[in-house]
Amino acid sequence: MRKIIRVQSRARGRAPRPGLASLLGLILLLWGVISGLLSTSRGAFQPLADAVLIVAAVAWIMALVIHNDDSLVSRVSIFTMALAGGVLTSFTPIAIVFSAVAALYAAIHWRLAVATLTVVVGWATVLISLAISSPSNGWSTGDLATLLAGLIIGSTRQQSIRQAEVATQKKIDEVRTEVEHERAELLAERNHLAREIHDVLAHTLAALSLQLEAFDTVVDAEPETGPGVREQLARTRRLVRSGLDEARRAVQALRDDSGPLDEQLRTLAAVHDTTFEVVGASQRLPPQITVTLYRAAQEALTNAVKHATGSAKTVRLIYRDADVVVEVINDGGTTWSNLAHSGSGYGLQGIAERLALLEGRLDVECVDESKGGGWRVVASVPTNLVEGRESFTPSPNQR
């Protein structure tokens, strides 16, 4: 994904920036047109020539300022520039550049038919203006050649831009294919690890659990067995059962495709009959972050079942500017499950260590201690890690 972002950034960096060059060209053209107007006798048409020159300059500036090439104002500006250039050509030949630039802009931004129409409008205006002001002079093929040059240059530029866009899209598709291939290899490796854990560790722990159950039966049959032995045996059995549960969860996490975190948490909340909320715009997170935050919510809900059976629980996924947060809240409870005494007690500590590797953190706090209320478990990962930046600046509530 980072590769795709970099390709798109480079494509944006190559985007043409004709504003300054076009403005400089306008200034030079105005200089030439004004010089031509001053050196010729315009007679009664002098106010008209001055007004048309101003209109042509304003139309050029409007075409530069407006970024939406398909807008009505942009189209009117370019056609106005073509008309004004045609009128001014009857006073000074250099003014044909206005119409040529209009043809250039039209060929770059619009279809060839519309650009050709711009040339026709400009050329027709030249012919009409010359026929009115100087019918004996006729028309020059140089004016038509100038208009056609603008059309050809603009069309060539449009083709170059389209070729660059096609090449960029092709590069993005290639990188996306490479990313998907790497993702497929990663999923295959995860499935391999899941099979190894299931076939070796999980089977071994399951067999050990059965042996302990059988040994427990033997111990119960011996009345002389001391209470310390029975307690130690029960503790060992709980530890093995907890390890087996952890192994099964690890296998499940490895085999599950890392889909969107909100979908995984919504499914998890439904299994535990828990309220689920999403705050902020959803983001696509890297697999290691998705798995870690999911495991944090899973561990927090497991603890709520163990220590506060029947309590109301809420899972909240929060997308913020500084971090992505998973918050699990339970309001306490008056009943306790038999599972409260099972497990090693290091689940949340392991989650905190995993979050630390991602420059995140885990906070556990009492919701309402005065009422003997429940607990809030908050797991967070900074968004600069999500976006692929290497530096990390903790937010004020993380210091």
PDB file of C-alpha atoms in Angstrom, residues 93-245:
ATOM      1  CA  PRO A  93      -1.234  40.551 -36.724  1.00  0.00           C
ATOM      2  CA  ILE A  94       0.375  39.423 -33.471  1.00  0.00           C
ATOM      3  CA  ALA A  95      -3.060  39.345 -31.799  1.00  0.00           C
ATOM      4  CA  ILE A  96      -3.772  36.048 -33.584  1.00  0.00           C
ATOM      5  CA  VAL A  97      -1.797  34.481 -30.738  1.00  0.00           C
ATOM      6  CA  PHE A  98      -4.840  35.005 -28.478  1.00  0.00           C
ATOM      7  CA  SER A  99      -6.908  32.749 -30.738  1.00  0.00           C
ATOM      8  CA  ALA A 100      -4.031  30.269 -31.047  1.00  0.00           C
ATOM      9  CA  VAL A 101      -3.708  30.025 -27.253  1.00  0.00           C
ATOM     10  CA  ALA A 102      -7.464  29.466 -27.006  1.00  0.00           C
ATOM     11  CA  ALA A 103      -7.114  26.606 -29.497  1.00  0.00           C
ATOM     12  CA  LEU A 104      -4.174  25.266 -27.476  1.00  0.00           C
ATOM     13  CA  TYR A 105      -6.150  25.263 -24.208  1.00  0.00           C
ATOM     14  CA  ALA A 106      -9.182  23.703 -25.882  1.00  0.00           C
ATOM     15  CA  ALA A 107      -7.085  20.915 -27.418  1.00  0.00           C
ATOM     16  CA  ILE A 108      -5.435  20.126 -24.069  1.00  0.00           C
ATOM     17  CA  HIS A 109      -8.586  20.006 -21.957  1.00  0.00           C
ATOM     18  CA  TRP A 110     -11.438  19.129 -24.314  1.00  0.00           C
ATOM     19  CA  ARG A 111     -12.292  16.727 -27.106  1.00  0.00           C
ATOM     20  CA  LEU A 112     -10.763  17.303 -30.522  1.00  0.00           C
ATOM     21  CA  ALA A 113     -14.144  18.274 -31.987  1.00  0.00           C
ATOM     22  CA  VAL A 114     -14.586  21.103 -29.467  1.00  0.00           C
ATOM     23  CA  ALA A 115     -10.998  22.257 -29.975  1.00  0.00           C
ATOM     24  CA  THR A 116     -11.556  22.293 -33.740  1.00  0.00           C
ATOM     25  CA  LEU A 117     -14.696  24.368 -33.197  1.00  0.00           C
ATOM     26  CA  THR A 118     -12.557  26.868 -31.272  1.00  0.00           C
ATOM     27  CA  VAL A 119     -10.214  27.152 -34.271  1.00  0.00           C
ATOM     28  CA  VAL A 120     -13.172  27.649 -36.613  1.00  0.00           C
ATOM     29  CA  VAL A 121     -14.607  30.382 -34.377  1.00  0.00           C
ATOM     30  CA  GLY A 122     -11.268  32.171 -34.189  1.00  0.00           C
ATOM     31  CA  TRP A 123     -10.613  31.912 -37.920  1.00  0.00           C
ATOM     32  CA  ALA A 124     -14.145  33.052 -38.825  1.00  0.00           C
ATOM     33  CA  THR A 125     -13.727  36.069 -36.563  1.00  0.00           C
ATOM     34  CA  VAL A 126     -10.440  36.922 -38.275  1.00  0.00           C
ATOM     35  CA  LEU A 127     -12.061  36.801 -41.712  1.00  0.00           C
ATOM     36  CA  ILE A 128     -15.049  38.903 -40.650  1.00  0.00           C
ATOM     37  CA  SER A 129     -12.867  41.491 -38.903  1.00  0.00           C
ATOM     38  CA  LEU A 130     -10.532  41.818 -41.875  1.00  0.00           C
ATOM     39  CA  ALA A 131     -13.485  42.074 -44.243  1.00  0.00           C
ATOM     40  CA  ILE A 132     -14.931  44.957 -42.225  1.00  0.00           C
ATOM     41  CA  SER A 133     -11.769  46.888 -41.393  1.00  0.00           C
ATOM     42  CA  SER A 134      -9.526  46.202 -44.419  1.00  0.00           C
ATOM     43  CA  PRO A 135     -11.478  44.555 -47.251  1.00  0.00           C
ATOM     44  CA  SER A 136      -8.733  45.297 -49.770  1.00  0.00           C
ATOM     45  CA  ASN A 137      -5.980  43.512 -47.791  1.00  0.00           C
ATOM     46  CA  GLY A 138      -7.550  40.037 -47.825  1.00  0.00           C
ATOM     47  CA  TRP A 139      -6.451  37.384 -45.393  1.00  0.00           C
ATOM     48  CA  SER A 140      -3.146  35.722 -44.633  1.00  0.00           C
ATOM     49  CA  THR A 141      -2.475  31.991 -44.544  1.00  0.00           C
ATOM     50  CA  GLY A 142      -0.119  32.701 -41.649  1.00  0.00           C
ATOM     51  CA  ASP A 143      -3.072  33.395 -39.351  1.00  0.00           C
ATOM     52  CA  LEU A 144      -4.656  30.042 -40.168  1.00  0.00           C
ATOM     53  CA  ALA A 145      -1.313  28.300 -39.737  1.00  0.00           C
ATOM     54  CA  THR A 146      -0.932  29.877 -36.291  1.00  0.00           C
ATOM     55  CA  LEU A 147      -4.358  28.624 -35.218  1.00  0.00           C
ATOM     56  CA  LEU A 148      -3.641  25.131 -36.517  1.00  0.00           C
ATOM     57  CA  ALA A 149      -0.276  25.141 -34.723  1.00  0.00           C
ATOM     58  CA  GLY A 150      -2.043  25.838 -31.423  1.00  0.00           C
ATOM     59  CA  LEU A 151      -4.496  23.013 -32.135  1.00  0.00           C
ATOM     60  CA  ILE A 152      -1.735  20.528 -32.992  1.00  0.00           C
ATOM     61  CA  ILE A 153       0.461  21.435 -30.015  1.00  0.00           C
ATOM     62  CA  GLY A 154      -2.504  21.176 -27.647  1.00  0.00           C
ATOM     63  CA  SER A 155      -3.544  17.800 -29.042  1.00  0.00           C
ATOM     64  CA  THR A 156       0.009  16.513 -28.685  1.00  0.00           C
ATOM     65  CA  ARG A 157       0.117  17.737 -25.106  1.00  0.00           C
ATOM     66  CA  GLN A 158      -3.192  16.034 -24.334  1.00  0.00           C
ATOM     67  CA  GLN A 159      -1.878  12.747 -25.717  1.00  0.00           C
ATOM     68  CA  SER A 160       1.272  13.062 -23.601  1.00  0.00           C
ATOM     69  CA  ILE A 161      -0.802  13.638 -20.469  1.00  0.00           C
ATOM     70  CA  ARG A 162      -3.016  10.653 -21.231  1.00  0.00           C
ATOM     71  CA  GLN A 163      -0.001   8.443 -21.893  1.00  0.00           C
ATOM     72  CA  ALA A 164       1.507   9.515 -18.570  1.00  0.00           C
ATOM     73  CA  GLU A 165      -1.776   8.721 -16.802  1.00  0.00           C
ATOM     74  CA  VAL A 166      -1.945   5.302 -18.462  1.00  0.00           C
ATOM     75  CA  ALA A 167       1.671   4.571 -17.514  1.00  0.00           C
ATOM     76  CA  THR A 168       1.030   5.643 -13.923  1.00  0.00           C
ATOM     77  CA  GLN A 169      -2.104   3.509 -13.686  1.00  0.00           C
ATOM     78  CA  LYS A 170      -0.191   0.569 -15.135  1.00  0.00           C
ATOM     79  CA  LYS A 171       2.509   1.022 -12.504  1.00  0.00           C
ATOM     80  CA  ILE A 172      -0.120   1.195  -9.759  1.00  0.00           C
ATOM     81  CA  ASP A 173      -1.715  -2.011 -11.057  1.00  0.00           C
ATOM     82  CA  GLU A 174       1.680  -3.735 -11.089  1.00  0.00           C
ATOM     83  CA  VAL A 175       2.424  -2.656  -7.521  1.00  0.00           C
ATOM     84  CA  ARG A 176      -1.069  -3.691  -6.405  1.00  0.00           C
ATOM     85  CA  THR A 177      -0.525  -7.121  -7.971  1.00  0.00           C
ATOM     86  CA  GLU A 178       2.812  -7.411  -6.179  1.00  0.00           C
ATOM     87  CA  VAL A 179       1.211  -6.437  -2.860  1.00  0.00           C
ATOM     88  CA  GLU A 180      -1.562  -9.001  -3.330  1.00  0.00           C
ATOM     89  CA  HIS A 181       1.037 -11.661  -4.151  1.00  0.00           C
ATOM     90  CA  GLU A 182       2.986 -10.847  -0.993  1.00  0.00           C
ATOM     91  CA  ARG A 183      -0.248 -10.910   0.994  1.00  0.00           C
ATOM     92  CA  ALA A 184      -1.095 -14.352  -0.395  1.00  0.00           C
ATOM     93  CA  GLU A 185       2.352 -15.622   0.618  1.00  0.00           C
ATOM     94  CA  LEU A 186       1.862 -14.176   4.101  1.00  0.00           C
ATOM     95  CA  LEU A 187      -1.521 -15.878   4.476  1.00  0.00           C
ATOM     96  CA  ALA A 188      -0.005 -19.174   3.336  1.00  0.00           C
ATOM     97  CA  GLU A 189       2.745 -18.861   5.941  1.00  0.00           C
ATOM     98  CA  ARG A 190       0.176 -18.051   8.624  1.00  0.00           C
ATOM     99  CA  ASN A 191      -1.809 -21.147   7.721  1.00  0.00           C
ATOM    100  CA  HIS A 192       1.368 -23.218   7.897  1.00  0.00           C
ATOM    101  CA  LEU A 193       2.134 -21.888  11.379  1.00  0.00           C
ATOM    102  CA  ALA A 194      -1.459 -22.537  12.434  1.00  0.00           C
ATOM    103  CA  ARG A 195      -1.192 -26.163  11.334  1.00  0.00           C
ATOM    104  CA  GLU A 196       2.093 -26.590  13.196  1.00  0.00           C
ATOM    105  CA  ILE A 197       0.642 -25.137  16.400  1.00  0.00           C
ATOM    106  CA  HIS A 198      -2.496 -27.223  16.078  1.00  0.00           C
ATOM    107  CA  ASP A 199      -0.720 -30.485  15.249  1.00  0.00           C
ATOM    108  CA  VAL A 200       2.049 -30.194  17.846  1.00  0.00           C
ATOM    109  CA  LEU A 201       1.325 -27.824  20.710  1.00  0.00           C
ATOM    110  CA  ALA A 202      -2.465 -28.087  20.861  1.00  0.00           C
ATOM    111  CA  HIS A 203      -2.463 -31.891  20.593  1.00  0.00           C
ATOM    112  CA  THR A 204       0.254 -32.166  23.230  1.00  0.00           C
ATOM    113  CA  LEU A 205      -1.607 -29.931  25.660  1.00  0.00           C
ATOM    114  CA  ALA A 206      -4.861 -31.775  25.005  1.00  0.00           C
ATOM    115  CA  ALA A 207      -3.169 -35.108  25.737  1.00  0.00           C
ATOM    116  CA  LEU A 208      -1.584 -33.666  28.883  1.00  0.00           C
ATOM    117  CA  SER A 209      -4.978 -32.388  30.022  1.00  0.00           C
ATOM    118  CA  LEU A 210      -6.458 -35.869  29.619  1.00  0.00           C
ATOM    119  CA  GLN A 211      -3.568 -37.375  31.587  1.00  0.00           C
ATOM    120  CA  LEU A 212      -4.139 -34.878  34.383  1.00  0.00           C
ATOM    121  CA  GLU A 213      -7.844 -35.706  34.451  1.00  0.00           C
ATOM    122  CA  ALA A 214      -6.963 -39.385  34.779  1.00  0.00           C
ATOM    123  CA  PHE A 215      -4.394 -38.647  37.481  1.00  0.00           C
ATOM    124  CA  ASP A 216      -6.981 -36.561  39.313  1.00  0.00           C
ATOM    125  CA  THR A 217      -9.244 -39.612  39.413  1.00  0.00           C
ATOM    126  CA  VAL A 218      -6.411 -41.661  40.904  1.00  0.00           C
ATOM    127  CA  VAL A 219      -5.728 -38.994  43.523  1.00  0.00           C
ATOM    128  CA  ASP A 220      -9.386 -38.836  44.494  1.00  0.00           C
ATOM    129  CA  ALA A 221      -9.330 -42.594  45.038  1.00  0.00           C
ATOM    130  CA  GLU A 222      -6.511 -42.237  47.578  1.00  0.00           C
ATOM    131  CA  PRO A 223      -7.932 -40.899  50.861  1.00  0.00           C
ATOM    132  CA  GLU A 224      -4.449 -40.301  52.279  1.00  0.00           C
ATOM    133  CA  THR A 225      -3.559 -37.710  49.619  1.00  0.00           C
ATOM    134  CA  GLY A 226      -2.861 -34.367  51.289  1.00  0.00           C
ATOM    135  CA  PRO A 227      -4.735 -31.142  50.400  1.00  0.00           C
ATOM    136  CA  GLY A 228      -1.527 -29.536  49.116  1.00  0.00           C
ATOM    137  CA  VAL A 229      -1.177 -32.175  46.420  1.00  0.00           C
ATOM    138  CA  ARG A 230      -4.799 -31.767  45.393  1.00  0.00           C
ATOM    139  CA  GLU A 231      -4.423 -27.974  45.217  1.00  0.00           C
ATOM    140  CA  GLN A 232      -1.246 -28.207  43.169  1.00  0.00           C
ATOM    141  CA  LEU A 233      -2.891 -30.690  40.813  1.00  0.00           C
ATOM    142  CA  ALA A 234      -5.890 -28.391  40.338  1.00  0.00           C
ATOM    143  CA  ARG A 235      -3.576 -25.440  39.657  1.00  0.00           C
ATOM    144  CA  THR A 236      -1.631 -27.450  37.069  1.00  0.00           C
ATOM    145  CA  ARG A 237      -4.838 -28.553  35.386  1.00  0.00           C
ATOM    146  CA  ARG A 238      -6.055 -24.954  35.149  1.00  0.00           C
ATOM    147  CA  LEU A 239      -2.728 -23.865  33.697  1.00  0.00           C
ATOM    148  CA  VAL A 240      -2.826 -26.581  31.021  1.00  0.00           C
ATOM    149  CA  ARG A 241      -6.425 -25.722  30.166  1.00  0.00           C
ATOM    150  CA  SER A 242      -5.504 -22.045  29.836  1.00  0.00           C
ATOM    151  CA  GLY A 243      -2.554 -22.894  27.592  1.00  0.00           C
ATOM    152  CA  LEU A 244      -4.798 -25.045  25.426  1.00  0.00           C
ATOM    153  CA  ASP A 245      -7.292 -22.179  25.094  1.00  0.00           C
TER     154      ASP A 245
END
